[in-house]
Tab-separated table of C-alpha atoms in Angstrom:
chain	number	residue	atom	x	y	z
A	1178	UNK	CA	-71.915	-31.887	106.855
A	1179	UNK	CA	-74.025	-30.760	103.790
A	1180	UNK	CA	-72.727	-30.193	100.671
A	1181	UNK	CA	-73.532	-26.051	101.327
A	1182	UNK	CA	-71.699	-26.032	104.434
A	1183	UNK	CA	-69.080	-28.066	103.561
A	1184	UNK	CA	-68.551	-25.456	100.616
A	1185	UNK	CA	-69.262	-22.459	103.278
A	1186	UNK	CA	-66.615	-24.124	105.622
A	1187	UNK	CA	-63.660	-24.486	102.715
A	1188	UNK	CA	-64.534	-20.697	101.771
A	1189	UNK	CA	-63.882	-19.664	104.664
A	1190	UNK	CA	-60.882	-21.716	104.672
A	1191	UNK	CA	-59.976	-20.104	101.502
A	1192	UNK	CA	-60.245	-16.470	102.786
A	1193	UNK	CA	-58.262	-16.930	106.022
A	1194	UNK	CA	-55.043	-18.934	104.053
A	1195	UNK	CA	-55.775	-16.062	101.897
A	1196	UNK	CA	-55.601	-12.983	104.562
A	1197	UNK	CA	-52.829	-15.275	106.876
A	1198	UNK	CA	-50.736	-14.963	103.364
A	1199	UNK	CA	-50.990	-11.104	103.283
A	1200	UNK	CA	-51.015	-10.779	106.966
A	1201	UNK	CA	-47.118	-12.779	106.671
A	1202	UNK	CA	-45.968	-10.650	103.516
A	1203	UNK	CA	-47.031	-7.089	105.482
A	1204	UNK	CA	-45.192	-8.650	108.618
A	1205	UNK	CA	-42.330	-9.528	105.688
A	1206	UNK	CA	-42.791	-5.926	104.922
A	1207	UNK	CA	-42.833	-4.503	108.215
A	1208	UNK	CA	-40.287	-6.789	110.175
A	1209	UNK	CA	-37.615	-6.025	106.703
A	1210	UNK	CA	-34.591	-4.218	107.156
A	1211	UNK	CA	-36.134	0.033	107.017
A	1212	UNK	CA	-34.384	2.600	109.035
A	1213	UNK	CA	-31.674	4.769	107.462
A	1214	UNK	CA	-29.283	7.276	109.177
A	1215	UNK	CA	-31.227	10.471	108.858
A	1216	UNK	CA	-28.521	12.617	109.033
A	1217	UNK	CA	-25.206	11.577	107.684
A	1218	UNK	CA	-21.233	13.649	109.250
A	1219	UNK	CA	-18.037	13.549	108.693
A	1220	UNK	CA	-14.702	14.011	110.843
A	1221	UNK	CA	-13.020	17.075	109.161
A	1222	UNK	CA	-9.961	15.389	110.055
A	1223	UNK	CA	-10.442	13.551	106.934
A	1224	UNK	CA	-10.291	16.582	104.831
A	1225	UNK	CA	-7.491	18.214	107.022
A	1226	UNK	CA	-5.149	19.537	104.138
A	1227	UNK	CA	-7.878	21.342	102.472
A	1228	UNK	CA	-9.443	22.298	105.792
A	1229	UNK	CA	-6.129	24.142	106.362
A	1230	UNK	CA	-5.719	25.722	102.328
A	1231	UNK	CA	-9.185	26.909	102.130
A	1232	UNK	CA	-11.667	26.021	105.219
A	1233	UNK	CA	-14.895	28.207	103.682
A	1234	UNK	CA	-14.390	26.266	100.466
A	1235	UNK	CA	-13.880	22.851	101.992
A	1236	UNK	CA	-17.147	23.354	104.361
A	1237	UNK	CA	-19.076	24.305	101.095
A	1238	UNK	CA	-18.134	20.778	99.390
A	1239	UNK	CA	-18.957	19.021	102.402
A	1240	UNK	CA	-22.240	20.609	102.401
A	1241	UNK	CA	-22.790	19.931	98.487
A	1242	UNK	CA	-21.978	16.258	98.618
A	1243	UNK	CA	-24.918	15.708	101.108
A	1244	UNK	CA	-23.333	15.787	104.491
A	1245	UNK	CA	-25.572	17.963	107.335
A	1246	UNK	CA	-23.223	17.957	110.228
A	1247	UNK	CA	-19.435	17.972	110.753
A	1248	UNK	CA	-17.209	17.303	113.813
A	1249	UNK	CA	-14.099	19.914	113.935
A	1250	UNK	CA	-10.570	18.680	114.785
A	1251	UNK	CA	-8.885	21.953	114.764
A	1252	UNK	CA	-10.201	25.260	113.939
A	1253	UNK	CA	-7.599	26.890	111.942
A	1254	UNK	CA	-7.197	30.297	113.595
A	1255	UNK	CA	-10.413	31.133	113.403
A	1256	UNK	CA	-12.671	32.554	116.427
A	1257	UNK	CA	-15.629	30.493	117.882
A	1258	UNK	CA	-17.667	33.310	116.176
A	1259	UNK	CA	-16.019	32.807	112.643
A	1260	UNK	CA	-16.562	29.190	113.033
A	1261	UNK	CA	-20.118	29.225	113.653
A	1262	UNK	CA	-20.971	31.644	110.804
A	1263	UNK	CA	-19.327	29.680	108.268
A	1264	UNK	CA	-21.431	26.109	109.892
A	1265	UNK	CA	-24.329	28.949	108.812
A	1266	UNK	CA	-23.227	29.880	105.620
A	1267	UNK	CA	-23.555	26.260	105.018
A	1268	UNK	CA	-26.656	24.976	106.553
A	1269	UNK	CA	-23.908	22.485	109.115
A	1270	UNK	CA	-24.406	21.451	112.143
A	1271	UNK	CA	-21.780	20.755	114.210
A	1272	UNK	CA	-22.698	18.331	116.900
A	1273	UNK	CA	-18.988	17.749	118.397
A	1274	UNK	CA	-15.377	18.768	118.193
A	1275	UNK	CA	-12.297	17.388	118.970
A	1276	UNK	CA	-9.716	18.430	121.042
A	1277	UNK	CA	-6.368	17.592	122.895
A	1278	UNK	CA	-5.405	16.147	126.229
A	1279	UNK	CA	-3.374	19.432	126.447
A	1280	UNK	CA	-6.763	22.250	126.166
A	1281	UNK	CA	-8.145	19.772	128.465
A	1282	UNK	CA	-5.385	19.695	131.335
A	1283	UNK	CA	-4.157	23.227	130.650
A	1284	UNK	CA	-7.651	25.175	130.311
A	1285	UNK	CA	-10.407	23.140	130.576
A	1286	UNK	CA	-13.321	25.608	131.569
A	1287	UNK	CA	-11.902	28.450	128.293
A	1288	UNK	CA	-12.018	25.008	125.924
A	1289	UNK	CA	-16.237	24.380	127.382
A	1290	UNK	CA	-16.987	28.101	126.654
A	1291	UNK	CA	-15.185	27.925	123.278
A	1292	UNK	CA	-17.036	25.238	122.250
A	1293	UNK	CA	-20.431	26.480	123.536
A	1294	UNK	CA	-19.872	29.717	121.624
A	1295	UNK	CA	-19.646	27.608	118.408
A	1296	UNK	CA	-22.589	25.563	119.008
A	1297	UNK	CA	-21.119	22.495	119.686
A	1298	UNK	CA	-23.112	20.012	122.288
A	1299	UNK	CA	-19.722	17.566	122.632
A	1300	UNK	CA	-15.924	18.127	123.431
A	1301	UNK	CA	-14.296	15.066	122.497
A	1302	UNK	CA	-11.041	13.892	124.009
A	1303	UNK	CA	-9.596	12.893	120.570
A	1304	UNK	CA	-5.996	10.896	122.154
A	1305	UNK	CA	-3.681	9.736	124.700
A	1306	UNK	CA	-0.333	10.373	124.402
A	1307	UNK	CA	1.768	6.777	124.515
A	1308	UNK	CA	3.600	7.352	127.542
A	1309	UNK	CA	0.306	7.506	129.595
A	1310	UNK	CA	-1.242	4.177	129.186
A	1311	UNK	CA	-0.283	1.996	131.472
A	1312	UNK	CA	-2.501	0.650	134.130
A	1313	UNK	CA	-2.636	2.590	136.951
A	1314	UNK	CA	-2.566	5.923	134.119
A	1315	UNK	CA	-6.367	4.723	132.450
A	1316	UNK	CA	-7.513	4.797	136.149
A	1317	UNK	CA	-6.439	8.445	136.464
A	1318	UNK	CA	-7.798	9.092	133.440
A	1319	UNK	CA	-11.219	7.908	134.472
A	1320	UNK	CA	-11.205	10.239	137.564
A	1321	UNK	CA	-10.044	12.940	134.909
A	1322	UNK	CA	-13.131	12.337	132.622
A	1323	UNK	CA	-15.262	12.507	135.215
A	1324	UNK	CA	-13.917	15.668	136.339
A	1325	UNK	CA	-14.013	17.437	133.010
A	1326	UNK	CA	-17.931	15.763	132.766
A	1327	UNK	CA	-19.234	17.691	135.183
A	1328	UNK	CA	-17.270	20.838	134.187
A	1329	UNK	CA	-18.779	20.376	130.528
A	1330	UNK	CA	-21.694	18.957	132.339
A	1331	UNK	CA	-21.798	22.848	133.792
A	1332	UNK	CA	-21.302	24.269	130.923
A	1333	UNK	CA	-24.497	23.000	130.037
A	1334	UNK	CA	-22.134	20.537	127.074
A	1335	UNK	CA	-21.065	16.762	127.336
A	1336	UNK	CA	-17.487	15.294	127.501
A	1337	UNK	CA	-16.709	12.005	125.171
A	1338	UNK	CA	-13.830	10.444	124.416
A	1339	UNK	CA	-12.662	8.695	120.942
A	1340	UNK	CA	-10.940	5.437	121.233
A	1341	UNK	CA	-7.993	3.734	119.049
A	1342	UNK	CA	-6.853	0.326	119.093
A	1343	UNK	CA	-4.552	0.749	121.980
A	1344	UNK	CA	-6.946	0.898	124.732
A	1345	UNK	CA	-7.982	-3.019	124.162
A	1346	UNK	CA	-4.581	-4.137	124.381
A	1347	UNK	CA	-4.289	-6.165	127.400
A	1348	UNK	CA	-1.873	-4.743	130.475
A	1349	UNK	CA	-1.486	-6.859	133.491
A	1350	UNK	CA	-4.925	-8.464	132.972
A	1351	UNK	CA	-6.473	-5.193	132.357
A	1352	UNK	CA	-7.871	-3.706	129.647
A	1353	UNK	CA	-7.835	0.247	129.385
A	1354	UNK	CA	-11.127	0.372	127.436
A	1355	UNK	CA	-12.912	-1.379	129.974
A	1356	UNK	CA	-11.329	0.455	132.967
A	1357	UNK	CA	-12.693	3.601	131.152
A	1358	UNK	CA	-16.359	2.734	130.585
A	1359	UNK	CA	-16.007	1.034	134.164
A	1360	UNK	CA	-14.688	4.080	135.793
A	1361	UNK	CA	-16.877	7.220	134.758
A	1362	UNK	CA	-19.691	8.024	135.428
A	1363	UNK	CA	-22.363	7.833	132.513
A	1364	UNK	CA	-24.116	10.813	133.738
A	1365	UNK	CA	-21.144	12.530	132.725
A	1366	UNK	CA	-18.885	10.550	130.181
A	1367	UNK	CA	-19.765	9.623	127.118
A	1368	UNK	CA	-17.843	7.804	124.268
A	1369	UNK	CA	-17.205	8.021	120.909
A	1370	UNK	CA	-16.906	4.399	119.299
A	1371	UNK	CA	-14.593	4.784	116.593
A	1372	UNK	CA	-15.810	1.571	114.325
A	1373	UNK	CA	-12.429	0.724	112.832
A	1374	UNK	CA	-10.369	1.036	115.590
A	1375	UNK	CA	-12.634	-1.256	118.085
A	1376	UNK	CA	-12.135	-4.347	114.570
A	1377	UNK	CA	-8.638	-3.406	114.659
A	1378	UNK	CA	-8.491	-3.480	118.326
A	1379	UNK	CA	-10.064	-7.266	118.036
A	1380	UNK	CA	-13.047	-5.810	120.253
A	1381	UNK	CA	-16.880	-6.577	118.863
A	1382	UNK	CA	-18.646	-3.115	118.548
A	1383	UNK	CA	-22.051	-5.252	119.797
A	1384	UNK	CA	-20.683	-7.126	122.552
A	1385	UNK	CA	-19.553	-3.692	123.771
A	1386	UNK	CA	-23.114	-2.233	123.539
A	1387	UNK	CA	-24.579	-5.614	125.188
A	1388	UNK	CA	-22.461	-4.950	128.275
A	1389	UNK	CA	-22.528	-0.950	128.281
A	1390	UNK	CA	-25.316	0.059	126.672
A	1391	UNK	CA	-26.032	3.669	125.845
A	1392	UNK	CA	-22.479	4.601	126.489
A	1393	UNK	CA	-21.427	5.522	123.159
A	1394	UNK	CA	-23.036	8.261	122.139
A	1395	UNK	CA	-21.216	9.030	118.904
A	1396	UNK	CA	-19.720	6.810	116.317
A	1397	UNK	CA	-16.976	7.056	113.613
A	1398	UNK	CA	-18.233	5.546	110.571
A	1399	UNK	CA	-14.628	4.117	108.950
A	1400	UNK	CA	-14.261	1.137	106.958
A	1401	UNK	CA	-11.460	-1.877	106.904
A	1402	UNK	CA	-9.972	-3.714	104.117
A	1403	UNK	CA	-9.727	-6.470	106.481
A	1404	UNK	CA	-6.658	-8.680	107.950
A	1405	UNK	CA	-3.467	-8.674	108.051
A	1406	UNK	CA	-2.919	-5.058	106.756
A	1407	UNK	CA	-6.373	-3.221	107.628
A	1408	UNK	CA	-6.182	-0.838	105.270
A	1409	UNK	CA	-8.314	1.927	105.579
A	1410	UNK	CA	-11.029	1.887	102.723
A	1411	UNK	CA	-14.017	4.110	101.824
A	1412	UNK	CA	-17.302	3.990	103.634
A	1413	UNK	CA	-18.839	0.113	102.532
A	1414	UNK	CA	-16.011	-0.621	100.474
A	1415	UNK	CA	-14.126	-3.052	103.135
A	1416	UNK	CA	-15.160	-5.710	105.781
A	1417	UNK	CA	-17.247	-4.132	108.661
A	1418	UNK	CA	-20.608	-4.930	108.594
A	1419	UNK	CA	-22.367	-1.753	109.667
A	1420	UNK	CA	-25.921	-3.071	108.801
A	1421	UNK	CA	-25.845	-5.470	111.709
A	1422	UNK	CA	-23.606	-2.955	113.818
A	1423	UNK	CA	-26.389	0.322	112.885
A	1424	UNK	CA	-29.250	-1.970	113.908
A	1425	UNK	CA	-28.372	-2.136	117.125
A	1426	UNK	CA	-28.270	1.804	117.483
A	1427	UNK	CA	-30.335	2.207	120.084
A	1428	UNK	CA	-28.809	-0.085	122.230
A	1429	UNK	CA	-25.498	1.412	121.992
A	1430	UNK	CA	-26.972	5.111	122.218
A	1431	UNK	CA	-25.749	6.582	118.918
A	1432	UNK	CA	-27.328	9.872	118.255
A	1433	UNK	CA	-24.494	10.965	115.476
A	1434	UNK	CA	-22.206	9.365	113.090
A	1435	UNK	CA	-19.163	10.909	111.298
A	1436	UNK	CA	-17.204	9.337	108.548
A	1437	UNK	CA	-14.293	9.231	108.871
A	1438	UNK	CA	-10.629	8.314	107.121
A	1439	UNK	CA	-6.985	9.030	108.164
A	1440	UNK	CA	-5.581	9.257	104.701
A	1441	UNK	CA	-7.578	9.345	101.548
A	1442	UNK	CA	-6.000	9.357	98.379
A	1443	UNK	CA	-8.772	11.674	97.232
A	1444	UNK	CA	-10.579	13.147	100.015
A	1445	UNK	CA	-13.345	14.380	98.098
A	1446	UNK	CA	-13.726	11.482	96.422
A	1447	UNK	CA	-13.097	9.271	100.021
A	1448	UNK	CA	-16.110	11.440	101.375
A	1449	UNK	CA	-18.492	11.498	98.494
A	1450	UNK	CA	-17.851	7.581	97.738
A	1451	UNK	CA	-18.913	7.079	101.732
A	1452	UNK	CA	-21.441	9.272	101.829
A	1453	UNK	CA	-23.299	7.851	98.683
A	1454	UNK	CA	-23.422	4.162	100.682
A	1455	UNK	CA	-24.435	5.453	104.184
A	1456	UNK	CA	-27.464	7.577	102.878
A	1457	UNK	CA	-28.357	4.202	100.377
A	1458	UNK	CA	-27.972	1.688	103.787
A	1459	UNK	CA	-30.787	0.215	105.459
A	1460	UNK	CA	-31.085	-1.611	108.250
């Protein structure tokens, strides 16, 4: 090789380790943790009390602190109509709403059309009442929530239900969570993966998405201080790793996400302090 070529040859040399090193830092770039949650709710059972003392007012500091769509869990005597003007007043969406087993078993079709009227694409079984979870009562259930599926389903709405942490709590080698997602149909039923209560539960929110993916439509963004007390916390201030849980979205089927805590000490604060590390997350 002469000495021209050889210098031609370790040019070249130079300009590929050269682009190969920018080609690896845009694939750094482009591989690197990106996506955000576009749009960021809350479950107004978090800011019941106030909901309940003043529920124009509490919607308007929802809507200041960031949050674009809410998830009802009682109405507060107001009509479907009333309800869906003040979600206007304040630029909210309202994506789902919670109700009882009782609306469910006692009026199912008036609780679709109530729900429709406010704009709501979800009615979301929020509980089941103690003395109806034993093993043979999860399997009615499933035949129920496939029943009120196609009603919403007619309706033109979808039916979801929220878990706790008593639905993974074994029963004469069953497990009531898994006799759920088993026994509806997913054309119809859809779920509503409470974060904090599948931890609590000992269940892995990812090993539930691996084996029923696209089934949980909805989450509840709540945060754990961790064993043995799991203490409810604000949004990224306890032990849940929602980073790895959030990047597999699309596998579980997530379309909305509502924070979410039982009993803040400052709900304003609780929702504001959650709110600030959800819209900051990437993932």
């Amino acid at each position: 090789m002469t000495t021209q070529t050889r210098r031609s040859f370790l040019a070249t040399l130079g300009v590929a380790a050269f682009a190969a090193s920018r080609n690896a830092e845009a694939a750094t770039t482009l591989f690197a943790p990106h996506r955000r949650l576009e749009r960021i709710g809350v479950q107004l059972y978090s800011v019941r009390d106030l909901m309940k003392a003043d529920m124009p007012g509490t919607l308007a500091q929802v809507a200041r602190i960031g949050y674009k769509e809410v998830e009802f869990a009682g109405y507060f005597d107001r009509t479907p109509a009333q309800v869906r003007q003040l979600l206007r007043d304040n630029k909210l969406r309202s994506p789902s709403t919670h109700v009882g087993l009782d609306l469910l078993e006692k009026d199912a079709a008036k609780t679709f059309a109530n729900a429709k009227a406010i704009g709501h694409e979800w009615v979301t079984l929020a509980w089941l009442p103690e003395d109806r979870r034993k093993p043979d009562d999860w399997k009615r259930f499933a035949d129920s929530f496939n029943k009120w599926g196609k009603q919403a389903k007619e309706a033109d709405l979808r039916f979801a239900y929220h878990n706790h942490n008593f639905e993974f709590v074994p029963a004469n080698g069953t497990i009531g969570y898994e006799t759920l997602l088993n026994g509806t149909d997913p054309k119809l039923v859809d779920f509503e993966m409470d974060l904090y209560w599948v931890v609590f539960g000992g269940a892995d929110p990812i090993d539930l998405f691996n084996r029923h993916p696209h089934r949980f439509k909805l989450a509840h963004v709540k945060d754990s201080a961790g064993p043995p007390d799991n203490k409810m916390v604000d949004v990224g201030q306890g032990k849940i790793d929602f980073k790895t849980i959030f990047a597999q979205s699309g596998k579980a089927g997530f379309k909305h996400y509502f924070v979410e805590h039982d009993q803040p000490a400052d709900p304003i604060a609780t929702l504001r302090n959650s709110y600030n590390y959800l819209h900051a997350l990437r993932f």
